[in-house]
């Protein structure tokens, strides 16, 4: 978990994903961190967009 700013969203609502698929990229302290899917499934909702600040523990993607 990391706090930072979302710089890229690689997933879309309704997309089928597998474990470890790239969901988004967060920048913190000039370093990019990949946020990957913990499980496989369908993306129900993406709660952030590029430019949004995120905090540790914040829900950024919901799965079905």
Short mmCIF file of N, CA and C in Angstrom, two decimals:
data_model
loop_
_atom_site.label_atom_id
_atom_site.label_comp_id
_atom_site.label_asym_id
_atom_site.label_seq_id
_atom_site.Cartn_x
_atom_site.Cartn_y
_atom_site.Cartn_z
N UNK A 1 0.83 -1.20 0.00
CA UNK A 1 0.00 0.00 0.00
C UNK A 1 0.86 1.25 0.00
N UNK A 2 0.43 2.23 -0.76
CA UNK A 2 1.22 3.43 -0.90
C UNK A 2 0.30 4.62 -1.16
N UNK A 3 0.66 5.77 -0.62
CA UNK A 3 -0.06 7.00 -0.90
C UNK A 3 0.64 7.70 -2.06
N UNK A 4 -0.12 8.34 -2.92
CA UNK A 4 0.47 9.01 -4.06
C UNK A 4 -0.61 9.55 -4.97
N UNK A 5 -0.24 9.74 -6.25
CA UNK A 5 -1.15 10.28 -7.25
C UNK A 5 -1.28 9.26 -8.38
N UNK A 6 -2.51 9.00 -8.79
CA UNK A 6 -2.76 8.08 -9.91
C UNK A 6 -2.29 8.77 -11.19
N UNK A 7 -1.40 8.10 -11.94
CA UNK A 7 -0.95 8.69 -13.19
C UNK A 7 -1.48 7.95 -14.42
N UNK A 8 -1.95 6.72 -14.23
CA UNK A 8 -2.48 5.96 -15.36
C UNK A 8 -3.41 4.87 -14.87
N UNK A 9 -4.58 4.73 -15.54
CA UNK A 9 -5.51 3.64 -15.28
C UNK A 9 -5.44 2.69 -16.47
N UNK A 10 -5.13 1.43 -16.22
CA UNK A 10 -5.02 0.44 -17.29
C UNK A 10 -6.25 -0.45 -17.38
N UNK A 11 -7.19 -0.30 -16.49
CA UNK A 11 -8.37 -1.16 -16.45
C UNK A 11 -9.62 -0.34 -16.74
N UNK A 12 -10.69 -1.04 -17.14
CA UNK A 12 -11.95 -0.40 -17.42
C UNK A 12 -13.08 -1.17 -16.75
N UNK A 13 -14.14 -0.47 -16.42
CA UNK A 13 -15.31 -1.11 -15.83
C UNK A 13 -15.84 -2.18 -16.79
N UNK A 14 -16.15 -3.36 -16.23
CA UNK A 14 -16.66 -4.47 -17.02
C UNK A 14 -15.58 -5.38 -17.59
N UNK A 15 -14.34 -4.99 -17.45
CA UNK A 15 -13.22 -5.78 -17.99
C UNK A 15 -12.97 -7.03 -17.15
N UNK A 16 -12.71 -8.14 -17.82
CA UNK A 16 -12.32 -9.38 -17.14
C UNK A 16 -10.83 -9.30 -16.86
N UNK A 17 -10.43 -9.59 -15.63
CA UNK A 17 -9.02 -9.55 -15.27
C UNK A 17 -8.60 -10.84 -14.59
N UNK A 18 -7.31 -11.08 -14.61
CA UNK A 18 -6.70 -12.22 -13.95
C UNK A 18 -5.86 -11.71 -12.78
N UNK A 19 -5.54 -12.58 -11.81
CA UNK A 19 -4.65 -12.14 -10.73
C UNK A 19 -3.35 -11.57 -11.29
N UNK A 20 -2.89 -10.50 -10.71
CA UNK A 20 -1.66 -9.80 -11.06
C UNK A 20 -1.73 -8.98 -12.33
N UNK A 21 -2.91 -8.81 -12.94
CA UNK A 21 -3.06 -7.89 -14.07
C UNK A 21 -2.88 -6.47 -13.56
N UNK A 22 -2.27 -5.61 -14.38
CA UNK A 22 -2.04 -4.22 -14.01
C UNK A 22 -3.35 -3.45 -14.03
N UNK A 23 -3.68 -2.78 -12.90
CA UNK A 23 -4.89 -1.99 -12.80
C UNK A 23 -4.59 -0.50 -12.98
N UNK A 24 -3.63 0.00 -12.21
CA UNK A 24 -3.25 1.40 -12.31
C UNK A 24 -1.81 1.61 -11.87
N UNK A 25 -1.34 2.81 -12.17
CA UNK A 25 0.02 3.19 -11.79
C UNK A 25 -0.08 4.42 -10.89
N UNK A 26 0.58 4.35 -9.74
CA UNK A 26 0.58 5.43 -8.76
C UNK A 26 2.00 5.98 -8.65
N UNK A 27 2.11 7.31 -8.64
CA UNK A 27 3.42 7.95 -8.47
C UNK A 27 3.52 8.50 -7.06
N UNK A 28 4.61 8.17 -6.39
CA UNK A 28 4.89 8.67 -5.05
C UNK A 28 6.38 8.93 -4.94
N UNK A 29 6.74 10.11 -4.52
CA UNK A 29 8.14 10.49 -4.36
C UNK A 29 8.94 10.22 -5.63
N UNK A 30 8.34 10.59 -6.79
CA UNK A 30 8.96 10.49 -8.12
C UNK A 30 9.25 9.06 -8.55
N UNK A 31 8.59 8.09 -7.91
CA UNK A 31 8.72 6.69 -8.31
C UNK A 31 7.33 6.16 -8.68
N UNK A 32 7.27 5.38 -9.75
CA UNK A 32 6.01 4.79 -10.17
C UNK A 32 5.85 3.41 -9.55
N UNK A 33 4.65 3.14 -9.04
CA UNK A 33 4.32 1.85 -8.45
C UNK A 33 3.12 1.26 -9.16
N UNK A 34 3.26 0.03 -9.62
CA UNK A 34 2.15 -0.66 -10.28
C UNK A 34 1.21 -1.23 -9.23
N UNK A 35 -0.09 -1.02 -9.44
CA UNK A 35 -1.12 -1.61 -8.59
C UNK A 35 -1.75 -2.73 -9.40
N UNK A 36 -1.62 -3.96 -8.92
CA UNK A 36 -2.11 -5.11 -9.66
C UNK A 36 -3.31 -5.74 -8.96
N UNK A 37 -4.04 -6.56 -9.72
CA UNK A 37 -5.24 -7.21 -9.20
C UNK A 37 -4.86 -8.31 -8.22
N UNK A 38 -5.47 -8.31 -7.04
CA UNK A 38 -5.18 -9.37 -6.06
C UNK A 38 -5.88 -10.68 -6.42
N UNK A 39 -6.98 -10.58 -7.19
CA UNK A 39 -7.77 -11.75 -7.59
C UNK A 39 -8.26 -11.55 -9.02
N UNK A 40 -8.75 -12.62 -9.63
CA UNK A 40 -9.36 -12.51 -10.94
C UNK A 40 -10.84 -12.20 -10.81
N UNK A 41 -11.43 -11.69 -11.86
CA UNK A 41 -12.86 -11.40 -11.85
C UNK A 41 -13.20 -10.31 -12.83
N UNK A 42 -14.33 -9.67 -12.60
CA UNK A 42 -14.80 -8.57 -13.44
C UNK A 42 -14.73 -7.28 -12.64
N UNK A 43 -14.25 -6.22 -13.27
CA UNK A 43 -14.16 -4.93 -12.59
C UNK A 43 -15.56 -4.32 -12.54
N UNK A 44 -16.02 -4.05 -11.33
CA UNK A 44 -17.36 -3.49 -11.10
C UNK A 44 -17.32 -1.97 -11.15
N UNK A 45 -16.28 -1.37 -10.54
CA UNK A 45 -16.20 0.09 -10.44
C UNK A 45 -14.76 0.50 -10.22
N UNK A 46 -14.35 1.57 -10.89
CA UNK A 46 -13.04 2.17 -10.65
C UNK A 46 -13.31 3.51 -9.99
N UNK A 47 -12.83 3.67 -8.78
CA UNK A 47 -13.16 4.85 -7.96
C UNK A 47 -12.19 6.01 -8.13
N UNK A 48 -11.14 5.86 -8.93
CA UNK A 48 -10.17 6.92 -9.11
C UNK A 48 -9.93 7.17 -10.59
N UNK A 49 -9.36 8.33 -10.88
CA UNK A 49 -8.98 8.72 -12.24
C UNK A 49 -7.57 9.29 -12.19
N UNK A 50 -6.90 9.34 -13.35
CA UNK A 50 -5.57 9.96 -13.36
C UNK A 50 -5.63 11.38 -12.77
N UNK A 51 -4.67 11.66 -11.91
CA UNK A 51 -4.61 12.96 -11.24
C UNK A 51 -5.16 12.94 -9.83
N UNK A 52 -5.92 11.88 -9.47
CA UNK A 52 -6.48 11.77 -8.12
C UNK A 52 -5.40 11.34 -7.12
N UNK A 53 -5.43 11.93 -5.93
CA UNK A 53 -4.56 11.52 -4.84
C UNK A 53 -5.20 10.31 -4.15
N UNK A 54 -4.38 9.33 -3.79
CA UNK A 54 -4.88 8.15 -3.08
C UNK A 54 -4.11 7.99 -1.78
N UNK A 55 -4.79 7.40 -0.80
CA UNK A 55 -4.21 7.19 0.53
C UNK A 55 -4.03 5.70 0.78
N UNK A 56 -3.22 5.36 1.74
CA UNK A 56 -3.02 3.97 2.13
C UNK A 56 -4.34 3.40 2.62
N UNK A 57 -4.71 2.24 2.11
CA UNK A 57 -5.93 1.58 2.52
C UNK A 57 -7.18 2.00 1.76
N UNK A 58 -7.07 2.98 0.87
CA UNK A 58 -8.22 3.44 0.12
C UNK A 58 -8.63 2.40 -0.93
N UNK A 59 -9.93 2.18 -1.07
CA UNK A 59 -10.43 1.27 -2.11
C UNK A 59 -10.42 2.04 -3.42
N UNK A 60 -9.70 1.50 -4.42
CA UNK A 60 -9.60 2.18 -5.71
C UNK A 60 -10.33 1.44 -6.82
N UNK A 61 -10.48 0.11 -6.67
CA UNK A 61 -11.17 -0.70 -7.67
C UNK A 61 -12.05 -1.72 -6.94
N UNK A 62 -13.30 -1.89 -7.43
CA UNK A 62 -14.20 -2.88 -6.88
C UNK A 62 -14.36 -4.02 -7.89
N UNK A 63 -14.42 -5.27 -7.39
CA UNK A 63 -14.54 -6.45 -8.24
C UNK A 63 -15.86 -7.15 -7.98
N UNK A 64 -16.35 -7.84 -9.01
CA UNK A 64 -17.50 -8.75 -8.87
C UNK A 64 -16.99 -10.14 -8.67
#
